[in-house]
XYZ file of C-alpha atoms in Angstrom:
387
model
C 0.048 0.288 0.270
C 1.640 3.298 -1.289
C 2.749 5.728 1.852
C 0.313 8.165 1.218
C -2.886 6.173 1.816
C -1.333 4.567 4.726
C -0.837 8.290 5.883
C -4.273 8.916 5.515
C -5.944 6.288 7.224
C -4.052 6.436 9.861
C -4.864 10.087 10.322
C -8.558 9.362 9.732
C -7.971 6.642 12.150
C -6.814 9.396 14.554
C -9.330 11.334 14.139
C -12.590 9.790 15.469
C -10.214 8.323 18.226
C -9.631 11.423 19.251
C -13.343 12.195 18.562
C -14.645 9.419 20.559
C -11.868 10.494 23.590
C -13.380 14.237 23.331
C -17.387 13.018 23.333
C -16.401 11.030 26.538
C -14.788 13.972 28.222
C -17.454 16.114 27.693
C -20.368 13.714 28.488
C -18.671 13.624 32.080
C -17.914 16.735 32.189
C -20.949 18.653 31.461
C -24.309 15.803 31.316
C -24.854 16.372 35.553
C -24.930 20.078 34.855
C -26.536 20.394 32.371
C -29.772 18.188 34.083
C -29.660 20.631 37.120
C -29.646 23.488 35.238
C -32.408 22.111 33.109
C -34.524 21.352 35.894
C -33.773 24.562 37.747
C -35.072 26.666 34.862
C -37.996 24.240 34.413
C -38.944 25.075 38.680
C -38.347 28.731 37.641
C -40.561 28.849 34.968
C -43.778 27.413 37.028
C -42.152 29.669 39.665
C -43.361 32.554 37.174
C -46.215 31.263 35.997
C -47.783 31.027 38.699
C -46.587 33.894 39.879
C -47.727 36.593 37.245
C -50.827 34.388 36.899
C -49.911 33.141 32.808
C -50.975 30.618 31.022
C -48.664 28.388 28.870
C -49.721 30.176 25.703
C -48.842 33.177 27.104
C -45.754 32.336 29.115
C -44.493 30.820 25.101
C -45.117 34.220 23.427
C -42.842 36.386 26.744
C -40.438 33.739 26.293
C -39.987 34.492 22.584
C -40.066 37.896 22.878
C -37.587 37.387 25.077
C -35.048 36.072 22.809
C -35.758 38.188 20.010
C -35.094 41.110 22.555
C -31.569 39.675 23.582
C -29.686 41.001 19.627
C -31.035 44.410 20.645
C -29.821 44.724 24.117
C -26.396 45.221 23.177
C -27.753 48.372 20.538
C -27.932 48.782 17.051
C -25.902 45.701 15.926
C -26.417 47.126 12.157
C -25.143 50.439 11.601
C -21.299 50.768 9.863
C -19.683 49.751 13.110
C -21.145 46.582 13.747
C -21.617 45.786 10.392
C -18.167 45.613 9.824
C -17.989 43.662 12.771
C -20.268 41.286 11.552
C -18.277 41.026 8.095
C -15.124 39.953 9.816
C -16.757 37.107 11.433
C -18.574 36.203 8.337
C -15.008 35.946 6.880
C -12.892 34.540 9.122
C -14.955 31.719 9.886
C -15.339 32.868 13.600
C -19.802 33.507 13.515
C -20.082 34.737 16.920
C -24.188 34.493 16.277
C -24.668 37.377 17.653
C -26.153 38.190 14.894
C -27.746 37.188 11.696
C -29.505 38.886 8.938
C -32.911 38.558 8.363
C -34.101 39.825 4.692
C -34.500 37.740 2.726
C -31.764 40.111 0.466
C -29.418 40.068 3.452
C -29.376 36.066 3.772
C -28.450 35.775 -0.088
C -26.007 38.467 -0.058
C -24.152 37.303 3.044
C -23.995 33.851 1.658
C -22.311 35.227 -1.947
C -20.262 37.986 0.492
C -19.104 34.075 2.356
C -18.594 32.319 -0.830
C -16.122 34.955 -2.289
C -14.504 35.903 1.107
C -13.587 33.135 2.780
C -11.274 31.949 0.165
C -9.729 35.163 -0.276
C -8.903 35.432 3.952
C -7.630 31.579 3.835
C -5.007 32.747 1.418
C -4.596 36.434 3.331
C -3.939 35.199 6.416
C -1.476 31.867 5.201
C 0.224 34.357 2.769
C 1.061 36.935 5.651
C 2.270 34.435 7.921
C 4.607 32.367 5.374
C 5.795 36.409 5.022
C 5.845 36.660 8.828
C 8.200 33.525 9.489
C 10.345 33.999 7.111
C 11.101 37.212 8.447
C 11.540 35.618 11.626
C 13.817 33.311 10.081
C 15.906 36.367 8.733
C 16.221 38.108 12.365
C 16.713 34.856 14.095
C 19.493 34.198 11.884
C 20.963 37.917 12.169
C 20.496 38.116 16.504
C 22.787 34.139 16.357
C 25.591 36.035 14.404
C 25.728 38.921 16.249
C 26.045 37.161 19.223
C 28.460 34.700 17.724
C 26.654 31.458 17.722
C 28.687 28.339 16.000
C 25.479 27.834 14.306
C 23.723 30.449 13.230
C 21.028 28.424 11.547
C 17.372 28.427 11.986
C 15.950 24.804 12.838
C 12.599 24.342 12.828
C 12.478 23.979 16.258
C 13.734 27.295 16.682
C 10.375 28.892 14.530
C 7.904 26.374 16.256
C 9.278 27.280 20.141
C 8.946 30.874 18.866
C 5.409 30.602 17.475
C 3.903 28.511 20.408
C 5.507 31.613 22.565
C 3.706 34.443 20.023
C 0.363 32.987 20.438
C 0.424 32.169 23.602
C 1.295 35.646 24.443
C -1.071 36.841 22.042
C -3.662 35.558 23.506
C -2.548 37.024 27.270
C -2.857 41.002 25.861
C -6.344 40.353 24.813
C -7.283 38.275 28.215
C -6.051 41.074 29.824
C -7.987 43.878 27.445
C -10.897 42.324 27.398
C -11.561 41.558 31.113
C -10.696 44.798 31.679
C -13.268 45.952 28.891
C -15.612 43.495 29.819
C -15.446 42.892 33.503
C -15.080 39.458 32.737
C -12.717 37.030 34.358
C -9.538 36.520 33.368
C -10.206 32.662 32.998
C -12.732 33.454 30.725
C -11.339 36.634 28.754
C -8.503 34.238 27.951
C -10.841 31.538 26.617
C -13.055 34.114 24.686
C -9.905 34.949 23.240
C -9.037 31.485 22.476
C -12.420 30.433 20.772
C -12.289 33.653 18.889
C -8.471 32.706 17.081
C -8.959 29.595 16.865
C -12.738 31.047 14.822
C -14.403 28.271 16.547
C -16.680 31.177 17.929
C -20.191 29.696 20.299
C -21.182 33.145 20.880
C -21.732 32.512 24.278
C -19.200 35.455 24.809
C -18.610 38.262 22.640
C -17.656 41.684 23.121
C -19.155 44.675 22.142
C -22.630 43.719 23.026
C -22.570 45.932 26.610
C -23.409 49.231 27.124
C -23.621 49.765 22.877
C -19.970 49.949 22.809
C -20.284 49.770 19.053
C -21.811 53.404 19.187
C -19.912 54.685 22.880
C -17.128 53.314 22.759
C -14.817 53.914 19.095
C -11.563 53.276 20.587
C -12.648 49.551 22.211
C -14.415 48.765 18.504
C -11.432 49.768 17.195
C -9.252 47.425 19.896
C -11.266 44.983 18.932
C -11.197 44.638 15.767
C -7.258 45.421 15.530
C -6.888 42.130 17.995
C -9.153 40.266 15.934
C -7.184 40.652 12.822
C -3.955 40.467 13.684
C -4.307 37.759 16.243
C -5.905 35.299 13.479
C -2.753 36.516 11.430
C -0.658 35.013 14.155
C -2.495 31.740 14.463
C -2.251 31.634 10.758
C 1.444 32.269 11.058
C 2.092 29.651 13.511
C -0.668 27.160 11.325
C 1.148 27.438 8.093
C 4.649 26.640 9.938
C 3.265 23.310 11.892
C -0.085 21.760 10.163
C 0.820 23.226 6.953
C 4.164 21.222 6.902
C 2.037 18.059 7.092
C -0.686 18.874 4.255
C 1.907 19.043 2.053
C 3.469 15.717 3.258
C 1.436 13.717 1.059
C 2.119 15.983 -1.655
C 6.086 15.927 -1.421
C 5.601 11.549 -1.622
C 3.527 12.068 -4.719
C 6.366 13.999 -6.341
C 8.980 11.909 -5.212
C 7.047 8.717 -6.624
C 6.568 10.406 -10.029
C 10.183 11.339 -9.364
C 10.723 7.846 -9.251
C 8.917 6.008 -12.223
C 10.739 8.713 -14.536
C 14.001 7.255 -13.444
C 13.364 3.718 -13.846
C 11.545 4.431 -17.069
C 15.250 6.170 -18.353
C 16.453 3.377 -16.702
C 15.044 0.380 -18.893
C 15.747 3.170 -21.709
C 18.764 2.756 -20.593
C 18.955 -0.734 -20.338
C 17.691 -1.844 -23.498
C 20.243 0.149 -25.102
C 22.564 -1.258 -23.252
C 21.761 -4.939 -23.907
C 21.223 -4.206 -28.197
C 25.100 -2.804 -28.069
C 26.325 -5.734 -25.859
C 25.226 -7.809 -28.431
C 27.009 -6.913 -30.553
C 30.398 -5.648 -29.684
C 31.721 -9.272 -30.179
C 30.985 -9.828 -33.436
C 32.496 -6.127 -33.665
C 35.605 -6.229 -31.698
C 36.659 -9.763 -33.734
C 36.337 -7.240 -37.217
C 37.567 -4.621 -36.414
C 39.803 -2.772 -33.381
C 38.374 0.685 -33.292
C 34.895 0.067 -34.160
C 34.483 -2.761 -31.485
C 35.812 -0.339 -29.289
C 33.001 2.478 -28.962
C 30.467 -0.549 -28.900
C 31.895 -0.486 -25.241
C 30.593 2.948 -24.294
C 26.893 0.990 -23.988
C 27.735 -1.016 -21.137
C 29.792 1.095 -19.384
C 26.968 4.135 -19.680
C 25.101 1.078 -17.037
C 27.139 2.272 -14.701
C 26.554 5.534 -11.637
C 29.995 5.988 -11.135
C 33.399 4.699 -12.734
C 36.744 5.945 -12.745
C 37.976 8.885 -14.934
C 39.832 6.714 -17.460
C 36.375 5.037 -18.377
C 33.951 7.897 -19.253
C 34.125 7.770 -23.240
C 32.540 11.100 -24.791
C 30.518 10.220 -26.958
C 27.260 12.569 -28.165
C 25.052 9.910 -29.582
C 25.116 8.203 -26.887
C 24.609 10.809 -24.095
C 21.583 11.460 -24.925
C 20.010 7.929 -24.085
C 22.064 7.715 -20.479
C 21.670 8.703 -17.296
C 22.496 11.482 -14.960
C 25.755 10.473 -13.803
C 28.198 11.502 -10.948
C 31.669 12.340 -12.489
C 32.771 15.535 -12.953
C 33.378 16.320 -16.672
C 37.003 18.006 -16.393
C 38.089 14.383 -15.210
C 37.353 12.721 -18.334
C 39.105 11.315 -21.418
C 38.451 11.033 -24.816
C 37.535 8.177 -27.221
C 40.470 9.857 -29.435
C 43.534 9.407 -27.015
C 41.447 5.787 -25.655
C 41.901 4.832 -29.412
C 45.748 6.087 -29.347
C 46.926 4.743 -26.487
C 45.074 0.980 -27.296
C 46.666 1.029 -31.474
C 50.283 2.459 -31.006
C 51.385 2.632 -26.518
C 53.049 5.556 -25.625
C 51.941 7.878 -28.585
C 49.653 9.567 -25.899
C 51.665 10.866 -23.232
C 49.224 11.370 -19.502
C 48.779 14.922 -19.247
C 47.246 16.423 -16.692
C 44.008 16.893 -18.630
C 43.654 12.401 -19.904
C 45.791 11.008 -17.307
C 44.447 8.293 -15.048
C 43.664 10.105 -11.873
C 43.257 6.697 -9.963
C 46.676 6.176 -9.878
C 47.734 9.864 -8.562
C 44.905 9.055 -5.216
C 41.915 6.962 -4.547
C 39.185 8.188 -5.479
C 35.623 7.541 -3.598
C 34.116 7.700 -6.807
C 36.154 4.687 -8.958
C 34.302 1.883 -8.116
C 32.969 -0.322 -10.633
C 31.869 -3.972 -10.764
C 33.355 -6.298 -12.232
C 30.598 -6.748 -14.593
C 32.243 -5.329 -18.101
C 32.768 -8.486 -19.859
C 33.095 -6.481 -23.483
C 36.000 -4.854 -22.167
C 38.071 -8.672 -22.118
C 38.656 -8.095 -26.051
C 40.827 -5.484 -24.868
C 44.246 -5.854 -23.250
C 45.058 -2.615 -23.293
C 41.978 -1.226 -20.910
C 42.515 -4.680 -19.066
C 45.852 -3.173 -17.090
C 43.433 -0.084 -16.342
C 40.611 -2.427 -14.979
C 42.436 -2.427 -11.175
C 41.569 1.402 -10.247
C 38.266 1.043 -11.613
């Protein structure tokens, strides 16, 4: 099974297991409290019905009016400031639910607006987060060099650590500010910031909903808008650093598999050419020394590393060969090798064509002894010991 499929199945199993664990924990923590709260509310409703002599129908109507009045308790929601606040919650997918369009035209526009705005916002935050990560990596590299550290490279662990503490700092700053403005406890303000910046947006805690803050506190409104957008950028940078690395693993594996298949295809072509040239090498070697010697080149091409003295330049055959790791300045020409075979001593070992295996042992001069076609050429057999 492919690695990508195994990883996907593992992620599916982990996600469902995580869901089951979360459901069990929330059941244990919230179930009893929910039951007790429901009993208290039912008792209170019975008390109100008896105290004010309300029928069941009148009580339901009163309850409906109270629920409808709840969004208006914070003041006007659909002036420009409130509309801007709502637009932020739409395109960032926070969705508090504190306000919702009531007209059909508003609902249609909300769907179209979200359809275009959500992808645009996601791309913007991810791109901005990537730029922030690049700047932080450069800044950290410069700091390490100024401090004279031996290793100035910025590792993934450094970036993750900085991103993590940046997220924690952003949440703490917001918690301190909202606990002051909204008169919440620090824990509840921190909870609100976390739910907001992770775009969960339950709506149980919503800023700017007290004392008509949207109209009467412009500084607080501006701070709230800037904080939400800045905090989402910081979270986006951290997610760009951590989560997207795992999201691109499948794409990298697919690319690696494609390159491997292409290499196998090229190797198959080179092997077929090698087999054809090897079959014609023996008769040619008996008939004519020079022509048969050239046919040995196809067998040499089969190896990815070899001594420089066996590197034959043949443009006709190079187009079928696979990439090799021998530097071109270590290569010798066909002419010199042929001259050495026909009349030894006529081609002196100049620095440009001498065998480098005699001067120093090369880490790349290793070829298996399967060059059977070289047996017909005694001049080369002397040099096979260096291969």
